[in-house]
Coordinates of C-alpha atoms in Angstrom, one line a residue:
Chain S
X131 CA -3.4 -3.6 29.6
X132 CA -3.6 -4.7 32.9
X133 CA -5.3 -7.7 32.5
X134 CA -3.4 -9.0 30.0
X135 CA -0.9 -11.4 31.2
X136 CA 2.6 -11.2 31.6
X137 CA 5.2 -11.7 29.7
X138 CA 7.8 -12.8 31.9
X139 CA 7.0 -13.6 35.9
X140 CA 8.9 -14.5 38.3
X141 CA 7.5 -15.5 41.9
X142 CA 9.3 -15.9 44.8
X143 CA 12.4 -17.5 43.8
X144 CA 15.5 -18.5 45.7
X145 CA 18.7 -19.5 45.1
X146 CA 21.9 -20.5 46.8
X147 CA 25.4 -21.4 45.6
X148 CA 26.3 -23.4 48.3
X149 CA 26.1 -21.6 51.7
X150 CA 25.4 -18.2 49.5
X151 CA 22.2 -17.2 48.9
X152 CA 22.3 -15.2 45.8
X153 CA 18.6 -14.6 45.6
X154 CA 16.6 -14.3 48.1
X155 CA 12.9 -13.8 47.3
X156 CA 12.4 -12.4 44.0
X157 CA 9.2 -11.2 42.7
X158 CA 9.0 -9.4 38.9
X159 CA 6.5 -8.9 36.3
X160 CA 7.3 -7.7 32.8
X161 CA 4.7 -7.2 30.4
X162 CA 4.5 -7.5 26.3
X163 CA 6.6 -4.8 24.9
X164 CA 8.5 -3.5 28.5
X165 CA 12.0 -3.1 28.8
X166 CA 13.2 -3.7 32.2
X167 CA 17.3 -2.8 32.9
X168 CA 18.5 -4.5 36.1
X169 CA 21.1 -2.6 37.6
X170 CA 23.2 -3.2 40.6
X171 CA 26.4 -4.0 41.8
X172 CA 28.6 -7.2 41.3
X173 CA 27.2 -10.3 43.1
X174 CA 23.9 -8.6 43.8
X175 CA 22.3 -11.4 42.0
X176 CA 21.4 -9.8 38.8
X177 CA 23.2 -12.2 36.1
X178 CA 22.0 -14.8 38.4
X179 CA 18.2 -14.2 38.0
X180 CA 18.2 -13.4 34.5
X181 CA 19.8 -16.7 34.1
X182 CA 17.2 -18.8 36.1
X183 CA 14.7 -17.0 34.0
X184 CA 15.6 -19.8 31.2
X185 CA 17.0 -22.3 33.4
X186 CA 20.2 -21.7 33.0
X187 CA 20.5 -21.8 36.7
X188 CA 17.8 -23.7 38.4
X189 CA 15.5 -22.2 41.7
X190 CA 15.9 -23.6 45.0
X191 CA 12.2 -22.2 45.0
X192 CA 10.0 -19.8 43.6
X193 CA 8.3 -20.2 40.0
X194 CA 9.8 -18.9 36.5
X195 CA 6.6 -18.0 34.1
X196 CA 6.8 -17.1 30.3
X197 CA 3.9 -16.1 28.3
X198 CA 1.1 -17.8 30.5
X199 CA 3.7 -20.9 30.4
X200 CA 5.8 -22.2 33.4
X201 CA 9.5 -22.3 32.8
X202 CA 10.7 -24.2 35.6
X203 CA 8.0 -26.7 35.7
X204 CA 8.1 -29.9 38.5
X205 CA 8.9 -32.7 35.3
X206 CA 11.8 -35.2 35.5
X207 CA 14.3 -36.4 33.4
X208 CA 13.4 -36.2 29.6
X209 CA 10.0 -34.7 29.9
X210 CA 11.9 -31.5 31.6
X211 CA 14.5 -31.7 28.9
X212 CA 11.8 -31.8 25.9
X213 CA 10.1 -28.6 27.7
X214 CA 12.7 -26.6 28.5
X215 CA 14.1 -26.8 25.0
X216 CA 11.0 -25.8 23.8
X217 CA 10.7 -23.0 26.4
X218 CA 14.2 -21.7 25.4
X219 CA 13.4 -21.4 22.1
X220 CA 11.1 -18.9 22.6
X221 CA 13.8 -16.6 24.7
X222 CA 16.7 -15.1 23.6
X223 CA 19.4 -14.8 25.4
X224 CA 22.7 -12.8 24.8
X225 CA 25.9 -13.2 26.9
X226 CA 28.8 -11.3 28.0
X227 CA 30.8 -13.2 26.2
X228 CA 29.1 -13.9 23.1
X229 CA 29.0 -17.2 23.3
X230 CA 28.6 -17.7 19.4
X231 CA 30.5 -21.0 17.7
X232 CA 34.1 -20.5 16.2
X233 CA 33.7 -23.2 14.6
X234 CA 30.7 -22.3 12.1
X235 CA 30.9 -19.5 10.1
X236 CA 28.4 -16.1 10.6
X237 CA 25.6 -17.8 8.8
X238 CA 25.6 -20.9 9.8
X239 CA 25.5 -20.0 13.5
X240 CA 22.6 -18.2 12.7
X241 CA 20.6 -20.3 11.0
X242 CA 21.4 -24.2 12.5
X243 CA 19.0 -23.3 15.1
X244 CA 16.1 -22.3 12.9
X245 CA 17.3 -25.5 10.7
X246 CA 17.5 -28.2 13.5
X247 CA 15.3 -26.9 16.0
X248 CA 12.2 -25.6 13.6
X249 CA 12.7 -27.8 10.6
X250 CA 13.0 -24.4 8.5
X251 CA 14.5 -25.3 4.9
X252 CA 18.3 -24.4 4.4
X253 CA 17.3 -21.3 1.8
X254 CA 14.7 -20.1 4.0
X255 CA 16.5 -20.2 6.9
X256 CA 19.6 -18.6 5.2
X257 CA 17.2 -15.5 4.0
X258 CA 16.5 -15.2 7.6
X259 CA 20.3 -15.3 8.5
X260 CA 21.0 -12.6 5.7
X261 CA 18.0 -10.4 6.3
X262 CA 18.7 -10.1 10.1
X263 CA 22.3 -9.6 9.6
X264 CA 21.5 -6.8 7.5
X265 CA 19.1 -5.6 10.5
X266 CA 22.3 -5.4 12.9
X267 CA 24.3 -4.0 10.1
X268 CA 26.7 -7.1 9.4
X269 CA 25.8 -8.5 6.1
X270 CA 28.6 -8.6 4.4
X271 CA 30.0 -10.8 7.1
X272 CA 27.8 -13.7 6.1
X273 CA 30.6 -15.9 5.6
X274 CA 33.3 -14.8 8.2
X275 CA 34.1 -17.1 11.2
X276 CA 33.3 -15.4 14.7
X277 CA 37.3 -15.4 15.1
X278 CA 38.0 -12.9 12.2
X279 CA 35.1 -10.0 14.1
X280 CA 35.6 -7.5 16.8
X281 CA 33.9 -7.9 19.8
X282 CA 31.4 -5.5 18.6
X283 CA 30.6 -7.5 15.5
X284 CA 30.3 -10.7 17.8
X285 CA 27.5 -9.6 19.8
X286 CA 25.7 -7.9 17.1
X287 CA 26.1 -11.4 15.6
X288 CA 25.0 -12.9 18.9
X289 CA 21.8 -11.1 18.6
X290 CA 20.8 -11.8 15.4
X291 CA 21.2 -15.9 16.2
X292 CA 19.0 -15.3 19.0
X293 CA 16.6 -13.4 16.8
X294 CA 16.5 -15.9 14.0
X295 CA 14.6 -18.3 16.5
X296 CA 11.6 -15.1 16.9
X297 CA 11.6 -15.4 20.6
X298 CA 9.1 -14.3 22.6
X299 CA 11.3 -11.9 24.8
X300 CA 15.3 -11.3 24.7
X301 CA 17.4 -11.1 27.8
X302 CA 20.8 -9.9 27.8
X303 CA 23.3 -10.1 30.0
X304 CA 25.8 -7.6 30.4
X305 CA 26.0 -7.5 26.7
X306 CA 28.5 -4.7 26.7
X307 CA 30.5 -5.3 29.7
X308 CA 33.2 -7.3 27.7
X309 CA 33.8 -4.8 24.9
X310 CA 35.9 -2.0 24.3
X311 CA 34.3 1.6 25.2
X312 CA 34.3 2.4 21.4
X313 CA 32.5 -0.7 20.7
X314 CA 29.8 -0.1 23.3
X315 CA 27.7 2.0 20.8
X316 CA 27.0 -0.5 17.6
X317 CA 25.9 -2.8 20.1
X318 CA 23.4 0.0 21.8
X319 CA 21.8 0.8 18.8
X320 CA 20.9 -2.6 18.1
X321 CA 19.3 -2.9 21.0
X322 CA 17.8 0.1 21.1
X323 CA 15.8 -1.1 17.7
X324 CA 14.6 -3.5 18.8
X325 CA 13.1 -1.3 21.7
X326 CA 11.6 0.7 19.4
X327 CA 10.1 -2.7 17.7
X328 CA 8.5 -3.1 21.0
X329 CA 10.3 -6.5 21.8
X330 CA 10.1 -7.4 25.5
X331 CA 13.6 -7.1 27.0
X332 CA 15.5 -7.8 30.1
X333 CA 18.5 -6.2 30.0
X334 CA 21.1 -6.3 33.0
X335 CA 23.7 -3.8 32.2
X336 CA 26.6 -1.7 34.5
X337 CA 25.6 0.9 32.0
X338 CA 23.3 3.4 33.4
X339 CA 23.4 5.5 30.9
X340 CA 21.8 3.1 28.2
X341 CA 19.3 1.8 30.6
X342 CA 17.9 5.5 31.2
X343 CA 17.8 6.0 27.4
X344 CA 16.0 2.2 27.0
X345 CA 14.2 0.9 29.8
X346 CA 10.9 1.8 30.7
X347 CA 11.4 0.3 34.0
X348 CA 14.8 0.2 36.3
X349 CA 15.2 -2.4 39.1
X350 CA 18.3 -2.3 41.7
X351 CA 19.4 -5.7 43.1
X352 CA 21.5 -6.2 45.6
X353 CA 22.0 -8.5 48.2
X354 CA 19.5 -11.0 46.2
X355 CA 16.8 -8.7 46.6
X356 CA 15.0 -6.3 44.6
X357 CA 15.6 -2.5 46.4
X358 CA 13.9 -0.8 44.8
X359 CA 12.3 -0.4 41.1
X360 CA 10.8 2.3 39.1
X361 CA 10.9 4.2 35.7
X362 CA 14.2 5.7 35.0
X363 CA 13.2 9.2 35.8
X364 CA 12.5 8.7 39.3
X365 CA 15.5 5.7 40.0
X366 CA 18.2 7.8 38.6
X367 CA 17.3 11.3 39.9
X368 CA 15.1 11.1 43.2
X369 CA 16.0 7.3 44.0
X370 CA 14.1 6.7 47.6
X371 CA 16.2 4.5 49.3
X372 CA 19.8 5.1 50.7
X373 CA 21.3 1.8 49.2
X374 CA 20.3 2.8 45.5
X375 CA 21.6 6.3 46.3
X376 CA 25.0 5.3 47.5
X377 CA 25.2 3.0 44.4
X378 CA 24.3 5.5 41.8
X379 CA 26.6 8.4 43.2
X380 CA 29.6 5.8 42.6
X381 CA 28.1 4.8 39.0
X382 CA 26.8 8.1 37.7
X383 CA 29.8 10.3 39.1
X384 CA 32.1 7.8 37.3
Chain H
X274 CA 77.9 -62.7 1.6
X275 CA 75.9 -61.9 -0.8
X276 CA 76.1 -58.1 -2.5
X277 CA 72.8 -56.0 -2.1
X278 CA 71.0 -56.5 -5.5
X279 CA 67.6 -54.5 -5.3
X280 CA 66.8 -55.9 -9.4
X281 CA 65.6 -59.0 -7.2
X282 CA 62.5 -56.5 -5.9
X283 CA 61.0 -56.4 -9.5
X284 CA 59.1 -59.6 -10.0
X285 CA 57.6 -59.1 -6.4
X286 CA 56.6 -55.7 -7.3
X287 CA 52.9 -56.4 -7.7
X288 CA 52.9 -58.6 -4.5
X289 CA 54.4 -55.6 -2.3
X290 CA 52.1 -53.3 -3.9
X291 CA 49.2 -55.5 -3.3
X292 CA 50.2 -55.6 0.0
X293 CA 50.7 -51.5 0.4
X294 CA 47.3 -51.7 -0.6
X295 CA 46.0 -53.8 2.2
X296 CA 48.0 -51.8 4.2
X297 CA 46.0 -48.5 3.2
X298 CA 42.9 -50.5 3.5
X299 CA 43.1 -51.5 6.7
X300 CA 44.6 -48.0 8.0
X301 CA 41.7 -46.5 6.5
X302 CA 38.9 -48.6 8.4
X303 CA 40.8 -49.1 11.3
X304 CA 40.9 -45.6 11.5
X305 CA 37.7 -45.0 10.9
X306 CA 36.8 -47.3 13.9
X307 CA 39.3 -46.0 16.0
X308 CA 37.9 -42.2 15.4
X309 CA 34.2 -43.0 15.7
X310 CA 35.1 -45.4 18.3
X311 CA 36.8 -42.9 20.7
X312 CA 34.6 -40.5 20.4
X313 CA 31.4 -42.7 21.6
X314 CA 34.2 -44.3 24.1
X315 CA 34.3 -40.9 25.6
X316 CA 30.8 -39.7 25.3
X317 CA 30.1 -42.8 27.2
X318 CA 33.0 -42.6 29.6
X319 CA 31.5 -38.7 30.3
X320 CA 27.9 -39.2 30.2
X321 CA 26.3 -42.5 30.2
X322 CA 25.3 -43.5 33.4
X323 CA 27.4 -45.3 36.0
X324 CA 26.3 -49.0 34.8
X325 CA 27.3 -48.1 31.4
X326 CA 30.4 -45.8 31.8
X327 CA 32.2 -47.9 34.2
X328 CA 32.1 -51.3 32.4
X329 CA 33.2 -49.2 29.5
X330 CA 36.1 -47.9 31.1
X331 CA 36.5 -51.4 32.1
X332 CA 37.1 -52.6 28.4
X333 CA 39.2 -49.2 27.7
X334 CA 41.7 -50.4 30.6
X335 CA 42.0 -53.5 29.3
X336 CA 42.8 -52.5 26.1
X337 CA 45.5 -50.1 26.9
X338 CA 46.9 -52.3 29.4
X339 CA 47.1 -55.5 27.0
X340 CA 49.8 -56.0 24.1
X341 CA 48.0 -55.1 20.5
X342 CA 49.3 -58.5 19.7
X343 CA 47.9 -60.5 22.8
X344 CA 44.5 -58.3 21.9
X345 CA 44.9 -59.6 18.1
X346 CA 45.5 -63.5 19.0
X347 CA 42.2 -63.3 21.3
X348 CA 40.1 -61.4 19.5
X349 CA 41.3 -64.0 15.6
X350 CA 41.9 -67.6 17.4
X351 CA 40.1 -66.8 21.0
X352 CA 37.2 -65.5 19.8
X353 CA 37.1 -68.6 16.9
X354 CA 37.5 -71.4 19.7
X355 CA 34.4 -70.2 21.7
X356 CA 32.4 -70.2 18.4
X357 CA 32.8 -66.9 17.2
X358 CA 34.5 -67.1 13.8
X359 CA 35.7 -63.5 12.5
X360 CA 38.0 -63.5 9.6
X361 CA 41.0 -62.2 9.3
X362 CA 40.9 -59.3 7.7
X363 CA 37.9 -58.2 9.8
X364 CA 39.3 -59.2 13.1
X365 CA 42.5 -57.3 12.1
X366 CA 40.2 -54.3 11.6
X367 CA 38.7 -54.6 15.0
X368 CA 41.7 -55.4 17.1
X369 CA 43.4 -52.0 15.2
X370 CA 41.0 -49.6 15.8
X371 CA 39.7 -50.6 19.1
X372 CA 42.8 -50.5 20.6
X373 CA 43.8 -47.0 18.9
X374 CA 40.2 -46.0 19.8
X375 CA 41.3 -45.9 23.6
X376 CA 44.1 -43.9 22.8
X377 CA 41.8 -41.1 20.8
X378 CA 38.8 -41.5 23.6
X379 CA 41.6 -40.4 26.1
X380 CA 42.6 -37.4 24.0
X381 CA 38.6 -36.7 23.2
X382 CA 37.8 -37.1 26.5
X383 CA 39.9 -34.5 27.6
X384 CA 39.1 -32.2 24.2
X385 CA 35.7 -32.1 25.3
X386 CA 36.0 -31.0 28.8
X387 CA 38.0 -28.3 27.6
X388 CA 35.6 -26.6 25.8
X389 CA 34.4 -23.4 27.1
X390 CA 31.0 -24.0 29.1
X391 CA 29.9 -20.9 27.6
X392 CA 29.5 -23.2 24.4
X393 CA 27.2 -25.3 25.8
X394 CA 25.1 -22.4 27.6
X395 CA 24.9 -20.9 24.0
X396 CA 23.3 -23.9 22.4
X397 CA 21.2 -24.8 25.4
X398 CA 20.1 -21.2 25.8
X399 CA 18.5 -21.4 21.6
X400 CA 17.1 -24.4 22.4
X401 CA 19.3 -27.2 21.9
X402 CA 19.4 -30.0 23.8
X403 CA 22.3 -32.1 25.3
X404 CA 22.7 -34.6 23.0
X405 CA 22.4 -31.8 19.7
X406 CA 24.7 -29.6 22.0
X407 CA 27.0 -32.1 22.2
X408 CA 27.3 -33.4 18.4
X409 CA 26.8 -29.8 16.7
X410 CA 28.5 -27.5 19.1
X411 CA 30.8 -29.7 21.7
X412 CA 32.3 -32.5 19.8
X413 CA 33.1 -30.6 16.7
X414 CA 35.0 -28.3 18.6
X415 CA 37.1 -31.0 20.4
X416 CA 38.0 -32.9 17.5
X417 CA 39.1 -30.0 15.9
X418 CA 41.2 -28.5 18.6
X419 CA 42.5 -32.3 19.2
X420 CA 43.0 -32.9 15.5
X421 CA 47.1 -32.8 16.3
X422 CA 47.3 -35.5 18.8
X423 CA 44.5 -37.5 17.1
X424 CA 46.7 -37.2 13.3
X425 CA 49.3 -38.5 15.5
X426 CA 47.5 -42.0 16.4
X427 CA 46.3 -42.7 13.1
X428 CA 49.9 -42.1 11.9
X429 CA 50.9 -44.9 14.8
X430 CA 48.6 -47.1 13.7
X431 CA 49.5 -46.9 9.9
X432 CA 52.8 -48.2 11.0
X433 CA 51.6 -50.6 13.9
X434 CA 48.7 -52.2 11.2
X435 CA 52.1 -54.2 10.3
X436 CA 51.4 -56.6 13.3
X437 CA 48.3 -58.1 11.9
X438 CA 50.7 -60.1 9.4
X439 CA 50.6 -62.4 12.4
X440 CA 47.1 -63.5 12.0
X441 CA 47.8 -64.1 7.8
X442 CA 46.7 -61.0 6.8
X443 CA 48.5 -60.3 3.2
X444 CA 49.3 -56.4 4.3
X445 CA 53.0 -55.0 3.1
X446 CA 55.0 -56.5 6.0
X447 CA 53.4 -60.0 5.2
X448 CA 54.0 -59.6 1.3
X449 CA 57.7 -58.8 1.8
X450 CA 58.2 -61.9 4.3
X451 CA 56.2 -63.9 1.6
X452 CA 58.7 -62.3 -1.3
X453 CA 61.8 -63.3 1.0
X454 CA 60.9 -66.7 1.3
X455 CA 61.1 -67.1 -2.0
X456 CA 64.1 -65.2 -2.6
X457 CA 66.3 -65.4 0.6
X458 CA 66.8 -61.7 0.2
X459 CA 64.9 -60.3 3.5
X460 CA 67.3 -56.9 3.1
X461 CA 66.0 -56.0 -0.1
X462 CA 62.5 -56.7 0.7
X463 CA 62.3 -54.6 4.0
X464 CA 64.1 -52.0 2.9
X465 CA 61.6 -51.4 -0.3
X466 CA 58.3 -52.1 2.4
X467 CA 59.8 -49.5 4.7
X468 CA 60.4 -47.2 1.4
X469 CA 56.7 -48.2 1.0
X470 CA 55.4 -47.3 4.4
X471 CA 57.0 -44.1 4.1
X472 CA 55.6 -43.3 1.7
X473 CA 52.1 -44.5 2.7
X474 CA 52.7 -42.2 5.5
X475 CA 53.9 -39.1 3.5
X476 CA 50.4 -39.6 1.7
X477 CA 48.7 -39.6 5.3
X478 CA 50.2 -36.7 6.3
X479 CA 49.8 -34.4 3.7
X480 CA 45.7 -35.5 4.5
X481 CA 46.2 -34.7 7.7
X482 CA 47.8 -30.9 6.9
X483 CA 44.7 -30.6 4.7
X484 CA 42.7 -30.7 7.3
X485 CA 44.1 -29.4 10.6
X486 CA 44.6 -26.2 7.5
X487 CA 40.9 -26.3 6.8
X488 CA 40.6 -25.7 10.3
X489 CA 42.8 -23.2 10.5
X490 CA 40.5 -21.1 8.8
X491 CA 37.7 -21.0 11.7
X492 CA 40.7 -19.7 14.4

């Protein structure tokens, strides 16, 4: 295993909104199949590097890697435009707030990106559409418009749209925060099947519960920095240093 | 004084609905322009670079600062005199819906901006790039959510297409002066073309429910 590459690296990367540096040297490697949950409190800089990991924000410095493949590469103008949509197809990403089209029903935001972006034929891509909604427990909402489902339904939704595009690795940001408590769940078990599929996940969540049940690795940010990492074992019960302490007592006493 | 005697409308009845016709014809493609105009009018005024956008915004000024009429006469016997000869019905079509085209890229403009960034970080983060971002996930959404405002102009301009009887177009306005000038009866005649626009606009409206409910269904 070890000398297989990475799936996702990230090497010394910076970023400042302004006078604010939000991160401030960040170094990660997440292989094939790992599930890493980044944990931490607000403005530590968590949302902020799963984002730069496709592009969404861009470094100051440092180098994004997926699959053997740099992310943020030095290109200009439309060269950098035709790679990073190519990149980003290959990573899936799932937002607080869903994020899906109101103007398209269920299926079609599902399948336009296999359509337009892979060429895949209108039936094929609308088996995909019905076969992963079916995965996430939604099928009979083929049809709906996002504004007619509960939050619950909207991510699960969310999912399966990045899904239909097979990426390479899925990163999720705060995919729960937005949701009602009793909604939390359908959205969990999703994710947590895909775990078991062994898809490569970055998950940034306020949930520490989840990510002890998921991940394989935990990582506390804050500041812009990585504190300190490890599996969820040792981070939530013997955490070494006093920040990551301090932070769980508040979280897991909650 | 003559008595109001609408049995004089009768003979004339083919010429005003000829007219009504040209009247829907021109709504219809000036329409068209002014809809597909505005949007790339704002696209541009957004997103094309500087050297583009402002001369652009340029042209829109002009336009809304400038009579329709004054816009008509150059574009018909201005444009003719320097060697460019656009017929009538074409240069009626033109002058309509680019000047109702500024009025939509306004309302476009601002439909666009409005939509959530989160739209555009959802089709970028699948893949999409600007220009597909923008015409499968950004524009859509504006035109829909400014389909009110937007129903509105072409309604406007329905009623302002009237104003291109100036440059000899045979629309409904132009059929009824044509009718009165035989007749001498210019009440009767204007009264039964603004019967006829109203109805003309009764028929545009219903359309426009049609669709503002088809969107309905995605809220």
């Amino acid at each position: 295993m070890s000398t297989q590459r990475p799936m996702v690296e990230v090497r010394g990367a910076r970023k400042s909104f302004g006078a604010v540096e939000v991160l401030r040297g960040i170094d990660l490697s997440v292989d094939r199949g790992q599930i890493v949950a980044i944990i931490g409190p607000s403005g530590s800089g968590k949302s902020t590097l799963l984002r730069s990991i496709n592009h969404l924000e861009s470094l100051n410095s440092g180098e994004v890697w997926l699959d053997g493949v740099q992310v943020n590469q030095p290109l200009h103008g439309q060269a950098f435009e035709r790679h990073i949509n190519k990149v980003r197809q290959q990573m899936g990403m799932v937002f607080q707030h869903f994020n899906l089209f109101p103007h398209l029903t269920v299926l079609e935001n599902i399948s336009m990106g296999p359509i337009i972006l892979k060429g895949m034929t209108k039936s094929d891509a609308h088996a995909l559409a019905h076969s992963l909604l079916s995965k996430v427990g939604l099928a009979d909402k083929i049809d709906a418009y996002p504004s007619r489902l509960s939050g619950g339904q909207k991510q699960r939704v969310a999912i399966a749209r990045a899904l239909a595009m097979q990426p390479k690795v899925m990163l999720f940001d705060e995919a729960t925060s937005a949701l009602d408590p009793e909604l939390v769940d359908e959205v969990n078990a999703v994710m947590k099947q895909l775990a078991a599929e062994h898809m490569t996940m970055l998950i940034v969540t306020h949930e520490m519960r989840f990510a002890g049940e998921v991940a394989d690795r935990v990582l506390f940010m804050d500041g812009g920095v990585i504190v300190e990492e490890g599996p969820p074992g040792d981070m939530f019960r013997a955490p070494q240093k006093e920040r990551t302490r301090t932070f769980l007592k508040k979280y897991l006493s909650a | 004084m003559q008595g109001l005697d609408f049995t004089v409308v009768a003979p004339y009845w083919d010429l005003l609905l000829i007219g009504a016709w040209w009247t829907a014809v021109l709504t219809v493609s000036a329409g068209a322009l002014s809809f597909v105009g505005g949007i790339l009018f704002a696209v541009t005024v957004l997103y094309a670079p500087k050297i583009v956008a402002y001369p652009v915004r340029a042209l829109m000024w002009v336009f809304m600062g400038t009579p329709l009429l004054l816009q008509l006469f150059l574009i018909y016997f201005g444009l003719a005199q320097i060697g460019i000869d656009i017929p009538a019905l074409a240069a009626g079509i033109v002058g309509l819906g680019l000047h109702f085209a500024v009025y939509n890229a306004d309302i476009i403009r601002a439909g666009i901006v409005a939509v959530d960034v989160g739209q555009t970080e959802g089709a970028r983060s699948i893949g999409f790039g600007k220009w597909q971002t923008l015409r499968h996930v950004v524009i859509p959404q504006a035109i829909r959510n400014t389909a009110p405002p937007i129903g509105g102009n072409l309604i406007a301009l329905l009623k302002e297409s009237s104003i291109v009887s100036v440059i000899g177009i045979a629309e409904l306005v132009h059929s009824a002066q044509l009718a009165i000038s035989e007749t001498f009866r210019p009440f009767e005649f204007y009264i039964t073309a603004a019967a006829l626009y109203y109805i003309l606009n009764l028929v545009l409206e219903a359309a426009l429910r049609l669709f503002e409910r088809h969107v309905e269904a995605s809220r």
